[in-house]
Tab-separated table of C-alpha atoms in Angstrom:
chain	number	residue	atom	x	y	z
A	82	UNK	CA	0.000	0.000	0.000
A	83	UNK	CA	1.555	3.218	-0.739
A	84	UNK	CA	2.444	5.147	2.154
A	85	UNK	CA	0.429	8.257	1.128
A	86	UNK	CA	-3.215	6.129	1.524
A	87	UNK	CA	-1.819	4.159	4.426
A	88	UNK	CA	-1.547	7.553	6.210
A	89	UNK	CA	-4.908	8.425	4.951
A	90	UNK	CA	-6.371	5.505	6.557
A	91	UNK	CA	-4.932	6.056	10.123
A	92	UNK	CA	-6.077	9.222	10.267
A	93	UNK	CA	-9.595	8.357	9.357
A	94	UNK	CA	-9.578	5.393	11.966
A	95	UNK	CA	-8.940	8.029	14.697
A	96	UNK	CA	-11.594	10.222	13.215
A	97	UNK	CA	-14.155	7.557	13.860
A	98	UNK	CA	-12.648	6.407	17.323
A	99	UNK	CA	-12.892	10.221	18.349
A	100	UNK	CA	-16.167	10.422	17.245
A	101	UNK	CA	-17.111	6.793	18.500
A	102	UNK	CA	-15.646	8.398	22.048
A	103	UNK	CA	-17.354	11.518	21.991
A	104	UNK	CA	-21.179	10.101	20.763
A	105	UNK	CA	-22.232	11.352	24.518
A	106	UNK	CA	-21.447	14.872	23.968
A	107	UNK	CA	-23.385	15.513	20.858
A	108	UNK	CA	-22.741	13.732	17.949
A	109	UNK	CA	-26.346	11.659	18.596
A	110	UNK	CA	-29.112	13.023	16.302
A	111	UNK	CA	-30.117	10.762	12.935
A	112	UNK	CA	-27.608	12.609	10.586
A	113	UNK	CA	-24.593	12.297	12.799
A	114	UNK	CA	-25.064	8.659	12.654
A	115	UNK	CA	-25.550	8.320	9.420
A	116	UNK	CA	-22.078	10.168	9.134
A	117	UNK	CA	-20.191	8.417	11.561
A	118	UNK	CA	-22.206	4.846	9.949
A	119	UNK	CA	-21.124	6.083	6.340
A	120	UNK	CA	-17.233	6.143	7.719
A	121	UNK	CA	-17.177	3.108	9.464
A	122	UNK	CA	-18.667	1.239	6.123
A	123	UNK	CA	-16.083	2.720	4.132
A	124	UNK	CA	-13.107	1.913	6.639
A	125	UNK	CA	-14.623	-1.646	6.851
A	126	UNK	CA	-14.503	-1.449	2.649
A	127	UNK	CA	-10.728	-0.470	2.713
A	128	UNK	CA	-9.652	-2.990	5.406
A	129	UNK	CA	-10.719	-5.841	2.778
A	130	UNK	CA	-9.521	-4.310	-0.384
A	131	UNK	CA	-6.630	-3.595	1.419
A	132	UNK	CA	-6.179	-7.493	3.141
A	133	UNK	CA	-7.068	-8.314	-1.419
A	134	UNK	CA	-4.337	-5.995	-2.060
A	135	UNK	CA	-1.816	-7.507	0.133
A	136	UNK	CA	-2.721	-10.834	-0.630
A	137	UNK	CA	-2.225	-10.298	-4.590
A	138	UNK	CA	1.184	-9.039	-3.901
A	139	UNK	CA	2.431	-12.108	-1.557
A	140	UNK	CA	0.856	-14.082	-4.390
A	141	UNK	CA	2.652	-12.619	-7.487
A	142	UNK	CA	5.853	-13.328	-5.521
A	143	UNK	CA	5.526	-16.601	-4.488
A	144	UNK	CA	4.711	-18.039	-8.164
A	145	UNK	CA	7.847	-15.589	-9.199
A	146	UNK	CA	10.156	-17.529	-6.850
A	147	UNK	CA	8.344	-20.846	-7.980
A	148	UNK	CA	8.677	-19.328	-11.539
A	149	UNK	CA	12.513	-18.865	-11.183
A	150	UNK	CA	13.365	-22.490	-9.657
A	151	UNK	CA	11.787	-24.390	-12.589
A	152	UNK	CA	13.305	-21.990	-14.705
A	153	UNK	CA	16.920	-23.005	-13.226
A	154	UNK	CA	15.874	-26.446	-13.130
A	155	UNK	CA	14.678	-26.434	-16.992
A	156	UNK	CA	17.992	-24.955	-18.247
A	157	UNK	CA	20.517	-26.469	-15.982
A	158	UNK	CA	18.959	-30.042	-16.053
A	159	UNK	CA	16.514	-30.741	-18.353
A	160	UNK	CA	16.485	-28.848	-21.434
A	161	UNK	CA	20.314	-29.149	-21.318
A	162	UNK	CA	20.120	-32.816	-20.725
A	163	UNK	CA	17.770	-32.927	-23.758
A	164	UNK	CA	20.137	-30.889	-25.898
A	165	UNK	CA	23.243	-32.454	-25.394
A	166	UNK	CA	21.564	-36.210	-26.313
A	167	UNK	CA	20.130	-34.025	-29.219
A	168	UNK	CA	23.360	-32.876	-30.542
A	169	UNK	CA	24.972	-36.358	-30.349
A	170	UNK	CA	21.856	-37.791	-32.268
A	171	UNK	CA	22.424	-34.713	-34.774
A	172	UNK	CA	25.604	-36.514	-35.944
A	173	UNK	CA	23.605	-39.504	-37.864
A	174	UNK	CA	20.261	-36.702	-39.053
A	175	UNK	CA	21.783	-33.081	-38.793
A	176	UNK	CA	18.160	-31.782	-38.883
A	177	UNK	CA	18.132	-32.961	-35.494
A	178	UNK	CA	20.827	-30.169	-34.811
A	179	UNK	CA	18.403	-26.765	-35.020
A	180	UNK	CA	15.593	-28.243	-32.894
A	181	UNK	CA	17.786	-28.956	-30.104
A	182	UNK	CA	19.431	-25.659	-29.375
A	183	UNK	CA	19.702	-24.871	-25.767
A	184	UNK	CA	17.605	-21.250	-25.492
A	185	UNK	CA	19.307	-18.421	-24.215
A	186	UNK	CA	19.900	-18.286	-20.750
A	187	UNK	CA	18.383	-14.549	-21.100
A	188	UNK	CA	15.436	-15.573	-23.057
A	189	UNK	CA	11.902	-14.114	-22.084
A	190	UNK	CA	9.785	-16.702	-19.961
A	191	UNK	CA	7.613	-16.553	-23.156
A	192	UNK	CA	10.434	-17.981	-25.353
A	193	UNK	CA	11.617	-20.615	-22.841
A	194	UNK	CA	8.855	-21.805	-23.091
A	195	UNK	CA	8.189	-22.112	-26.315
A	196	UNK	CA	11.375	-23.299	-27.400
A	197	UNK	CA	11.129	-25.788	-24.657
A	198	UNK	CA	7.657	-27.227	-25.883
A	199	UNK	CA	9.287	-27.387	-29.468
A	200	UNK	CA	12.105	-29.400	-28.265
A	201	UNK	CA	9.791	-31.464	-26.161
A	202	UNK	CA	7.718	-32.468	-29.435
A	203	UNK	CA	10.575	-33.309	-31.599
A	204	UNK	CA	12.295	-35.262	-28.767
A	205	UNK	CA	8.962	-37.245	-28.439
A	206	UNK	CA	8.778	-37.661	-32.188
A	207	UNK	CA	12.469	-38.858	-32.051
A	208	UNK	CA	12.331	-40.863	-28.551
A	209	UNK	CA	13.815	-44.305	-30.007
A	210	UNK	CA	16.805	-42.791	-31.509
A	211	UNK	CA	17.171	-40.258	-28.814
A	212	UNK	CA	16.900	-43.349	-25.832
A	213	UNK	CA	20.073	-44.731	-28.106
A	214	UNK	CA	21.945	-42.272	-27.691
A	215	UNK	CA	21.791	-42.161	-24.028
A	216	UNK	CA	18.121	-40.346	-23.136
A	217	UNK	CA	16.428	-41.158	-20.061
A	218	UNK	CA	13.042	-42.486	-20.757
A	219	UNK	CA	11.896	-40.950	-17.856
A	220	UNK	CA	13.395	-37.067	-19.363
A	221	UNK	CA	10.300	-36.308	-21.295
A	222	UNK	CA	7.514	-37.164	-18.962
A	223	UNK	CA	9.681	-34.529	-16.718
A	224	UNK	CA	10.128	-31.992	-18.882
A	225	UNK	CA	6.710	-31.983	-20.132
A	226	UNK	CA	5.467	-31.513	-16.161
A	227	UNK	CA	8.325	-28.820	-15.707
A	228	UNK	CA	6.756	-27.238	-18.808
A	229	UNK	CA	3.642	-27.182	-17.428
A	230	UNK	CA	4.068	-26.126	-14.078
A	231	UNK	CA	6.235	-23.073	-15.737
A	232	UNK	CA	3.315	-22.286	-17.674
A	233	UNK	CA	0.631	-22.430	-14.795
A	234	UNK	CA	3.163	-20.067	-12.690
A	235	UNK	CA	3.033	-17.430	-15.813
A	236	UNK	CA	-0.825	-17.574	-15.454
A	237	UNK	CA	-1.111	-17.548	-11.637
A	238	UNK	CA	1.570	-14.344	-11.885
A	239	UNK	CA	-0.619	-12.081	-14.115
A	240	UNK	CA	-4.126	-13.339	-12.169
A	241	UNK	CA	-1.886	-12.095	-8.725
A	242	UNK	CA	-1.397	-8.945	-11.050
A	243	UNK	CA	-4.696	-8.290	-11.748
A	244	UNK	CA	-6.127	-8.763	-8.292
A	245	UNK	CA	-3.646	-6.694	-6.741
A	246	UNK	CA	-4.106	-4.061	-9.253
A	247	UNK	CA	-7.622	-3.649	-9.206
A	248	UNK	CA	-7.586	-3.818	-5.177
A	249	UNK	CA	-4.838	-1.262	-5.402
A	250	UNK	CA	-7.282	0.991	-7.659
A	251	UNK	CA	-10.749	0.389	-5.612
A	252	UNK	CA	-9.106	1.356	-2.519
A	253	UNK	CA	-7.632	4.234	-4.054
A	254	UNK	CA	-11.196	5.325	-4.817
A	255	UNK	CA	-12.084	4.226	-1.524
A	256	UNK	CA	-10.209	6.076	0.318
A	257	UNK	CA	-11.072	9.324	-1.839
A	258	UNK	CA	-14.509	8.849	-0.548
A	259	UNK	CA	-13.240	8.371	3.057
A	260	UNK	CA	-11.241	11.860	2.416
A	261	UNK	CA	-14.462	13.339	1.368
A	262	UNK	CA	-16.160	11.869	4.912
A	263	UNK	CA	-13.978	13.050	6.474
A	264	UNK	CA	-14.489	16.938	5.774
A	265	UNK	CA	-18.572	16.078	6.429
A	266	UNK	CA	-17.444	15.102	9.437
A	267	UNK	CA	-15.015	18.111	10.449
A	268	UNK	CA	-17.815	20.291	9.604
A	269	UNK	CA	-20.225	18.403	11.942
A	270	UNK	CA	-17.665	18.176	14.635
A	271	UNK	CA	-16.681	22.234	14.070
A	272	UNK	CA	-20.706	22.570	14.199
A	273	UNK	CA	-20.864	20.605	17.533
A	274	UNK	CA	-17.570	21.416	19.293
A	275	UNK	CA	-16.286	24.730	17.696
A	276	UNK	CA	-16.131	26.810	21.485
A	277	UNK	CA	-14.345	23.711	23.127
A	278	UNK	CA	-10.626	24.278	22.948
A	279	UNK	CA	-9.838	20.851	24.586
A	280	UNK	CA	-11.790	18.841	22.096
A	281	UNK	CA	-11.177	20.621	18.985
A	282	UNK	CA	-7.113	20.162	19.885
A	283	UNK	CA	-8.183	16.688	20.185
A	284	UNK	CA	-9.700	16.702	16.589
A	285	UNK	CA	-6.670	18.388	14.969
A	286	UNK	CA	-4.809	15.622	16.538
A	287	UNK	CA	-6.609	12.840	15.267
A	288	UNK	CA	-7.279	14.641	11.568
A	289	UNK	CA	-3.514	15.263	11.219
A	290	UNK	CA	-2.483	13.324	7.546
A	291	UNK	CA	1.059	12.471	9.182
A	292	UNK	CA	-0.635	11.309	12.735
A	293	UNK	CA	-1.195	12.368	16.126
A	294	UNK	CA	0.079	15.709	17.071
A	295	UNK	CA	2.010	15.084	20.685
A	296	UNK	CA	2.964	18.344	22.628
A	297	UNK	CA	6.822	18.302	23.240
A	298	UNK	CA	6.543	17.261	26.510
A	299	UNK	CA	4.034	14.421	25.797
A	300	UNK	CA	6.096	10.686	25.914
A	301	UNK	CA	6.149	8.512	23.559
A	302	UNK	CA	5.698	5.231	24.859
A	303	UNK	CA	4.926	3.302	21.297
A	304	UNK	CA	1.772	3.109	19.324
A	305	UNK	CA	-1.077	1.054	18.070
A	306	UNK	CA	-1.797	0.390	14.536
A	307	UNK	CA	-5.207	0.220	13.222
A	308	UNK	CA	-6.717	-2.710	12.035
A	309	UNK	CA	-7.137	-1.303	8.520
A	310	UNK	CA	-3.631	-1.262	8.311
A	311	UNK	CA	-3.141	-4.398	9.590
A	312	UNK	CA	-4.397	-5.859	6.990
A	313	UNK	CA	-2.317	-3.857	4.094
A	314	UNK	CA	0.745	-4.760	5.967
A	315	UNK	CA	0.253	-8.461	6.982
């Protein structure tokens, strides 16, 4: 979550605890509730998209971890067990020669795996003489599952992408709406609370963007974060 919204989000989680603390003094009536109700539902919106958000990126990066050790595993054990069988079988048909090239170790993930299907079919199309020349039987039905399970991580990476994008841009929406809450709710609370010094302080405290303002002599003895952001940074 980007530290600008994240921000955003505190402060609007001590808006509705002050206001949540401070029901008894005068924020009762019909429309104050509705206020404060309209806030919490939109904190309670963030706190999922957020936990969606979070989720999509611890996703992305475990099938990019899983990505890179079957990539290492294709071209340092497979594909270059394949290739080196292929190049000895080239010597009696050197047609056999092009279609077992070993990709380039800088290739895209979309060529990998391409070229690695390609060699898969011609090695199955060629499994007697390659099984001569020293192939394990067992190297294809591997390769083909290494194949595949590269292929599904590809897949599973741009689905993580997409949820984690579109999460990303709800709660940004979200959390203009809370912004825009919030300044019903200053105006109620200015309406309510505008001749008491102590309380309004205590507002500008818990409205301040970059969190609670602490007089010089105040301690710091640690603080809580809110569940909202909880969930982002889980």
């Amino acid at each position: 979550m980007l530290a600008v919204l994240r921000r955003r989000l505190e402060m609007a989680v001590r808006v509705r605890d002050f206001l949540r603390a401070h029901r008894a003094e005068g924020i009762q009536g019909a429309g104050e509730a509705a206020a404060l109700a309209r806030l919490e539902e939109l904190l309670t919106r963030a706190e999922v998209l957020a936990a969606q958000q979070r989720a999509g990126v611890l996703a992305r990066r475990g099938f990019t971890e899983l990505r890179a050790e079957v990539r290492r595993a294709l071209q340092s054990q497979l594909l270059k067990y394949l290739s080196a069988v292929g190049r000895v079988a080239a010597r009696e048909n050197t047609e056999l020669g092009a279609h077992f090239r070993l990709p380039a170790t800088r290739a895209t993930n979309q060529a990998l795996l391409t070229l690695g299907w390609g060699m898969l079919q011609k090695a199955t199309e060629q499994k007697e003489l390659l099984v001569s020349r020293g192939m394990s039987q067992q190297l294809l039905d591997d390769l083909a599952a290494a194949l595949t399970q590269f292929e599904q991580t590809l897949e599973a990476t741009r689905a993580a992408r997409r949820e984690h994008v579109g999460a990303s841009a709800d709660l940004e929406s979200v959390v203009s709406e809370i912004s825009l809450q919030v300044r019903v709710l200053d105006g109620l609370v200015r309406y309510r609370f505008g001749r008491n010094a102590e309380l309004m302080g205590a507002w500008a405290s818990a409205r301040n963007v970059e969190g609670p303002v602490r007089s010089q002599a105040e301690p710091v003895v640690g603080s809580v974060t809110p569940a909202v952001v909880k969930a982002a940074a889980a």
